[in-house]
Short mmCIF file of C-alpha atoms and ligand atoms in Angstrom, two decimals:
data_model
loop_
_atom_site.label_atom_id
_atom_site.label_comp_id
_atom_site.label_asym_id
_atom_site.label_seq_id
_atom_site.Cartn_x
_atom_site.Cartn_y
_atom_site.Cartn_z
CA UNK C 10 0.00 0.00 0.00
CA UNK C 11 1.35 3.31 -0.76
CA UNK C 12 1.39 6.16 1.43
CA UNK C 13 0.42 9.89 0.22
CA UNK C 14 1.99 12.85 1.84
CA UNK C 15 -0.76 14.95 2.74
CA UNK C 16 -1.10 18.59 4.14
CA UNK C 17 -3.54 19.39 7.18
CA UNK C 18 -4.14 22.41 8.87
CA UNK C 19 -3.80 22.15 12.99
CA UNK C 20 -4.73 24.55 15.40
CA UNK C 21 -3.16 24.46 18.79
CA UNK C 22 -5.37 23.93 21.30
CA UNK C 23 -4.32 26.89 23.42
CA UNK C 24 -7.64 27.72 24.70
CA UNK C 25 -9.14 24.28 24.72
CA UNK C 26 -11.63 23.68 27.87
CA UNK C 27 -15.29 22.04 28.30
CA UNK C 28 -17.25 25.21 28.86
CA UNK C 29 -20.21 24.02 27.39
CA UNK C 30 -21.92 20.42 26.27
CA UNK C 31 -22.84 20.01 22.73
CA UNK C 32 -22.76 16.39 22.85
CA UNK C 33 -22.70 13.60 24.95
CA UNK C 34 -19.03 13.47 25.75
CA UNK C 35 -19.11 17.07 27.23
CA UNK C 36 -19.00 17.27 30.85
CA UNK C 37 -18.30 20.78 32.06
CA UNK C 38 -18.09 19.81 35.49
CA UNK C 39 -15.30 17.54 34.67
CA UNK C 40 -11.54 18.55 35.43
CA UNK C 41 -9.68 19.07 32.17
CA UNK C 42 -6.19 19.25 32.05
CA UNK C 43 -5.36 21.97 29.26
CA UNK C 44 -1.25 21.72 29.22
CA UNK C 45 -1.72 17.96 28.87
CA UNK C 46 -4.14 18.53 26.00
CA UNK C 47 -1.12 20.80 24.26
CA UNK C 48 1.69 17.90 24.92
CA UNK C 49 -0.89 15.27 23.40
CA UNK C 50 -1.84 17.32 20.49
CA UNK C 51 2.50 18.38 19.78
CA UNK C 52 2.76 14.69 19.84
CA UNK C 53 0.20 14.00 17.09
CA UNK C 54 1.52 17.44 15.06
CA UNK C 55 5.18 15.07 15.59
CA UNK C 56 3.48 11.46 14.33
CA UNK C 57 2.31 13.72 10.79
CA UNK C 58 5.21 15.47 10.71
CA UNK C 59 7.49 12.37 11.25
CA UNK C 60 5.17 10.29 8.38
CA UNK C 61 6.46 13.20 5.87
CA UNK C 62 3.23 15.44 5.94
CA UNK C 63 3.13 19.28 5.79
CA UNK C 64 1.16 20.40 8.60
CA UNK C 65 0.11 24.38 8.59
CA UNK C 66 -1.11 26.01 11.71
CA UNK C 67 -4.44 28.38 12.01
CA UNK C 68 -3.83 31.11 15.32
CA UNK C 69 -6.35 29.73 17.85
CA UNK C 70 -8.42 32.42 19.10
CA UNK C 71 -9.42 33.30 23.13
CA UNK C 72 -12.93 31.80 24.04
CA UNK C 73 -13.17 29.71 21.47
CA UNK C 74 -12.52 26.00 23.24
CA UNK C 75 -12.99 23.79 19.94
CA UNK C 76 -11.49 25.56 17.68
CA UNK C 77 -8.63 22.93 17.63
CA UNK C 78 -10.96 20.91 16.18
CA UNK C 79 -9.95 22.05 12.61
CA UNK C 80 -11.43 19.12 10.73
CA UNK C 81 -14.91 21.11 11.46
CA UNK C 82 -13.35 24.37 9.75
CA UNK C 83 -14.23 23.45 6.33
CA UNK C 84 -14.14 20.67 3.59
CA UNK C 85 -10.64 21.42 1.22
CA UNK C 86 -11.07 19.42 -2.14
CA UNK C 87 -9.02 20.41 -5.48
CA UNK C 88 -8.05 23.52 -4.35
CA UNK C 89 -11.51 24.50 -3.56
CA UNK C 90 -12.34 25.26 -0.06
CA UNK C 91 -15.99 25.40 1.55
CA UNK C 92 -16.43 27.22 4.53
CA UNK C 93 -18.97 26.20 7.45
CA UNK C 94 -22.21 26.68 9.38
CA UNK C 95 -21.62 25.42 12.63
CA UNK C 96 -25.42 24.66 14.38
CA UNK C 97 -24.37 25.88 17.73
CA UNK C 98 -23.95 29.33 18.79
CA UNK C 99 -20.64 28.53 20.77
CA UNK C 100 -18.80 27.61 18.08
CA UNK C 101 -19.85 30.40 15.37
CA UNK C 102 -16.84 32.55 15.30
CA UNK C 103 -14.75 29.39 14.54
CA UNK C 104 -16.57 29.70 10.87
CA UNK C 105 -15.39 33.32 9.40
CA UNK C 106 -11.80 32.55 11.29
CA UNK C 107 -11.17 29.56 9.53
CA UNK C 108 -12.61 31.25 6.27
CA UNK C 109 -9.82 33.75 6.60
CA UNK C 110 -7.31 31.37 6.55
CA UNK C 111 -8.25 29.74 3.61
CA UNK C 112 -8.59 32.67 1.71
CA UNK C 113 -5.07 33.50 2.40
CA UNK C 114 -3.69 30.65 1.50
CA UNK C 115 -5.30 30.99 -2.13
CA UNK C 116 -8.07 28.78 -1.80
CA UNK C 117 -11.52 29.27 -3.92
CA UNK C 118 -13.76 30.09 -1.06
CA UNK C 119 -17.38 29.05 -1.52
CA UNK C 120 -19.77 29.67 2.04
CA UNK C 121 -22.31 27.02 2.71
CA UNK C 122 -25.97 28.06 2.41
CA UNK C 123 -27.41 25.52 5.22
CA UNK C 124 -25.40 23.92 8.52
CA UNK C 125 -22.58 22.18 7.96
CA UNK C 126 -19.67 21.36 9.73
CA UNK C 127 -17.05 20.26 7.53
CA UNK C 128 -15.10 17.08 7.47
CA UNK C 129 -16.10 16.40 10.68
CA UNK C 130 -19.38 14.84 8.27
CA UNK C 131 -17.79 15.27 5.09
CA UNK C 132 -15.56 12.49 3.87
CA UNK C 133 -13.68 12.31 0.37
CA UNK C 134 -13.49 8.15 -0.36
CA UNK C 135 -12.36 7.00 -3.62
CA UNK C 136 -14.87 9.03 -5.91
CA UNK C 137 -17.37 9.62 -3.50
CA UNK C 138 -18.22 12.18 -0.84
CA UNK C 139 -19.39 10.53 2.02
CA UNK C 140 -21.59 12.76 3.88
CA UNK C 141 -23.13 12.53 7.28
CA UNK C 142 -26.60 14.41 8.63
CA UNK C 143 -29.19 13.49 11.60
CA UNK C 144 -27.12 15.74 14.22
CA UNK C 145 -25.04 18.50 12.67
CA UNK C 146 -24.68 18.65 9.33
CA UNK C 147 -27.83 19.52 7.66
CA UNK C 148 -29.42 17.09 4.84
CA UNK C 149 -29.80 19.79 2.41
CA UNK C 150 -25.79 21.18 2.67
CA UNK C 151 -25.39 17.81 0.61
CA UNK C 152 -26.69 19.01 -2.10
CA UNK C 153 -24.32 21.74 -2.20
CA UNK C 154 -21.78 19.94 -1.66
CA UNK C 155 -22.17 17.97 -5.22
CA UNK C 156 -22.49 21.02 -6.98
CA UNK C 157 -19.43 22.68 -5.64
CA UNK C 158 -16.90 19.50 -5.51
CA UNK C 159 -18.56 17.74 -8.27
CA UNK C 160 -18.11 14.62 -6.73
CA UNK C 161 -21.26 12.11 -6.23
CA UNK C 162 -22.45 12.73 -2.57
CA UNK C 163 -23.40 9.94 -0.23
CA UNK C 164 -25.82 10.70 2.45
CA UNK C 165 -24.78 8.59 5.59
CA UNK C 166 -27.93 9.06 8.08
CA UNK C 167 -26.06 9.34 11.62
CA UNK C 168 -28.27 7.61 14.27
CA UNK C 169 -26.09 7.72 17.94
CA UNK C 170 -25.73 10.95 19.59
CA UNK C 171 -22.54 9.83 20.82
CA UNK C 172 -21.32 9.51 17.02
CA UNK C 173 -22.47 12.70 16.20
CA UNK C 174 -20.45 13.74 13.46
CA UNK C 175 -19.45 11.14 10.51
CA UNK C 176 -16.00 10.94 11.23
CA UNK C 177 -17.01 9.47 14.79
CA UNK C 178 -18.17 6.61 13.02
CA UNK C 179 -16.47 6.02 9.78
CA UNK C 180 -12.55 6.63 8.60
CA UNK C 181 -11.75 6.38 5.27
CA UNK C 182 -8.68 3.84 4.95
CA UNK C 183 -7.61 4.49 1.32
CA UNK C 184 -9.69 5.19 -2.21
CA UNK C 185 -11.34 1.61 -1.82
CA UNK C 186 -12.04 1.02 1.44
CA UNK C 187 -13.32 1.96 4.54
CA UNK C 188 -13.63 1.30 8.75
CA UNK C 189 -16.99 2.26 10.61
CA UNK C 190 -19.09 1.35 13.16
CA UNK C 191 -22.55 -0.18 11.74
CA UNK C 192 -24.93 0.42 14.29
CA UNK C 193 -23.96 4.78 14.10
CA UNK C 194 -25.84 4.47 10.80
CA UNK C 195 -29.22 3.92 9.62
CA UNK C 196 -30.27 0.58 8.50
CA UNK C 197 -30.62 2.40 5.05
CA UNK C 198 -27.41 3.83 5.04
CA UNK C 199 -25.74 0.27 6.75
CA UNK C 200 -27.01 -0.99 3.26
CA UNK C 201 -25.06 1.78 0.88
CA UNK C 202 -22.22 0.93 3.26
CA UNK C 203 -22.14 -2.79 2.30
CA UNK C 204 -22.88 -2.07 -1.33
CA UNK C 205 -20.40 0.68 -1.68
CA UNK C 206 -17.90 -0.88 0.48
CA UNK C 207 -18.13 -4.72 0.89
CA UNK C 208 -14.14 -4.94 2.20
CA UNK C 209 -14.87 -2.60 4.50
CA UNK C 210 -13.58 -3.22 8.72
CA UNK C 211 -16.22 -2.92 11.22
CA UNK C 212 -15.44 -1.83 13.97
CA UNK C 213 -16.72 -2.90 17.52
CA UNK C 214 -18.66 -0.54 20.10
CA UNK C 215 -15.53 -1.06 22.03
CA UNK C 216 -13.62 0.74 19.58
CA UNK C 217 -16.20 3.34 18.68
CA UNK C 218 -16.46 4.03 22.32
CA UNK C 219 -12.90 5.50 22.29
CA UNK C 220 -12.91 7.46 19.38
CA UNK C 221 -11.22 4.56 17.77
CA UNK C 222 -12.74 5.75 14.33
CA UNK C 223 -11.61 8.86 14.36
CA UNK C 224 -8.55 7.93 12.55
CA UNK C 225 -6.31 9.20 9.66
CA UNK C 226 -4.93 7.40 7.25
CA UNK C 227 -2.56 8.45 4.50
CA UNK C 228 -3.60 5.57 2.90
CA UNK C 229 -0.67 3.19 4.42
CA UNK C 230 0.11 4.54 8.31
CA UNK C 231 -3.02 4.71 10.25
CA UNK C 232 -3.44 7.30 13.38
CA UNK C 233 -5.57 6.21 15.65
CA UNK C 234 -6.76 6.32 19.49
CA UNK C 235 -4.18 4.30 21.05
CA UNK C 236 -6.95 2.95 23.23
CA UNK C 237 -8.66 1.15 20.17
CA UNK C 238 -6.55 -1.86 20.55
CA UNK C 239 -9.11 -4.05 18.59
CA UNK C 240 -9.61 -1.76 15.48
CA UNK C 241 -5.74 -1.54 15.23
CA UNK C 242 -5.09 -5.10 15.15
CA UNK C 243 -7.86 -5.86 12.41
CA UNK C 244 -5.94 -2.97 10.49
CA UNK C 245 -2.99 -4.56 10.77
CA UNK C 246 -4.23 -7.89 9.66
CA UNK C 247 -5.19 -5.90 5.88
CA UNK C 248 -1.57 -5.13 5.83
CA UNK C 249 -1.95 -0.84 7.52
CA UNK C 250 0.76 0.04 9.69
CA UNK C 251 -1.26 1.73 13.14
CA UNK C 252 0.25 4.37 14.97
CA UNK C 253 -1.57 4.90 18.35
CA UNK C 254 -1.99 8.14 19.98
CA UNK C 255 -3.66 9.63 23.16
CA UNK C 256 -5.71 12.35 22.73
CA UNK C 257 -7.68 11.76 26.52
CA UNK C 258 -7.87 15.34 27.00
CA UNK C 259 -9.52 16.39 23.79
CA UNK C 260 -11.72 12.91 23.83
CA UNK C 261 -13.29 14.80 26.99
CA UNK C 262 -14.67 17.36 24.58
CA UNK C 263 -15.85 14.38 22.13
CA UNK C 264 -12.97 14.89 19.76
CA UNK C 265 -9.80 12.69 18.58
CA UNK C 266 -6.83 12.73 15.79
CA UNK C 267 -9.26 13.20 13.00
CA UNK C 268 -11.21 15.65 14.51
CA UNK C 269 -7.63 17.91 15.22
CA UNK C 270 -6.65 17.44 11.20
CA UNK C 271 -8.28 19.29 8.37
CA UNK C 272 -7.16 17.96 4.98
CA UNK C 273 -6.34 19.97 2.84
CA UNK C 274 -6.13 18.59 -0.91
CA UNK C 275 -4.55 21.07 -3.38
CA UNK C 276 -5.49 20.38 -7.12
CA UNK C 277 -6.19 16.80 -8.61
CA UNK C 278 -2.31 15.66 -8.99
CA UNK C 279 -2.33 15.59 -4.80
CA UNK C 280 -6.10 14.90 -4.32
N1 LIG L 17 -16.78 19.63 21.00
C1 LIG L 17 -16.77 19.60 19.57
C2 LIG L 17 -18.19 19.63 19.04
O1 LIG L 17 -19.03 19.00 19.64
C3 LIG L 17 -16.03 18.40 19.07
C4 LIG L 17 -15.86 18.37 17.59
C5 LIG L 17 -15.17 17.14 17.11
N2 LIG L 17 -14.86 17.24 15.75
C6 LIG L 17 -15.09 16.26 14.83
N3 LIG L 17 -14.64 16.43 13.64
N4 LIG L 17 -15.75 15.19 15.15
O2 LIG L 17 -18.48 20.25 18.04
#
């Protein structure tokens, strides 16, 4: 399997707390440990950079707690780069911040019409876009989607709270294949999943339940929750080489690696 060098955009999480609960892994009440959230995070910006991969930095703004959570800044495909609707109030200035960076780093800016929250439910596999609805991500941004990427979109009906956003429940391995957690989706969408995918690893609750999906790949190496010792063994049976990392801090705030990496995918040579 051949690796791709990819470039994401991280943003340190500075300011990271729980101040709020937007889903179920939210517990404001909960001690957080912010410098241990930093060290975890400068280890995962290490792993990418140590796999060869470019990683660029957005300034993380004051009183905004999630904003390291850059995956949900936009969706960057072919040098084109959509901008987002987040559905809660506490993370709207995130949107036009993010926005700004794109635009400065010469991307075709095109701002979403309905909620929508990025890669966090938007997912580029093979020819397809995968993308999620039922909590964030509203159904009709798909259709927006299409028309700006020109790529077929997939409507992945999201059906556990705690797997709120798609890449909670699904990680795209490579262009033909897939990992996800069945029972996050729809018994509709479990059915395109099969049909589109029928290679595909499923993964257990166990693994789900640690954020094991939210995983990137580069199409060889695999980053994942070092707690999802069962997903990382099955991906190392199809021949992926896992590296595990801890992200407890951020998981606190329902996010993992995935959630801290944006892609961002310049023209079609480095799609
Ligand atoms: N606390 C954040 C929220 O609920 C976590 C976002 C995680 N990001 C992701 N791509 N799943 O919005």
């Amino acid at each position: 399997m051949d690796a791709t060098r990819q470039r994401f955009l991280m943003c340190r999480p500075t300011y990271f707390a729980v101040d709020y609960a937007i889903n179920p892994w939210m517990d404001p009440n909960a001690p957080v440990d912010t410098d241990l959230a930093i060290r975890q995070w400068e280890r995962l910006r290490q792993v990418y950079r140590d796999l060869g991969h470019t990683v660029e930095e957005i300034t993380p703004l004051p009183g905004l707690p999630d904003m390291v959570f850059a995956a949900n800044g936009g969706t960057v495909i072919d040098g084109k780069a959509m901008a987002v609707q987040f559905r809660d109030p506490q993370r709207a200035d995130e949107a036009p911040a993010y926005r700004a960076w794109f635009e400065g780093a010469g991307f075709e800016l095109y701002d979403p019409k309905h909620v929508n929250e990025g890669e966090g439910d938007v997912l580029l596999a093979g020819d397809h876009l995968l993308a999620g609805t039922g909590f964030r991500t509203a159904h009709a941004a798909h259709a927006q989607l299409q028309e700006v990427f020109g790529y077929p979109v997939i409507t992945m009906q999201l059906v556990d709270p705690r797997f709120y956003h798609l890449d909670t429940a699904l990680t795209v391995l490579d262009e033909r294949t897939v990992a996800y957690l069945p029972e996050a989706f729809s018994p509709g969408s479990q059915a395109v999943l099969r049909r589109l995918f029928p290679d595909a690893v499923h993964a257990t609750m166990a693994d789900a339940e640690v954020l094991g999906l939210n995983a990137v790949s580069d199409g060889r190496h695999v980053v994942l929750p070092a707690q999802a010792t069962d997903l990382a063994a099955k991906l190392r049976d199809r021949g992926y080489q896992t590296i595990g990392v801890d992200l407890s801090e951020l998981r606190k705030a329902g996010g993992g690696p995935k959630c801290c990496t944006l892609r961002l995918r310049q023209g079609k040579a480095s799609k």
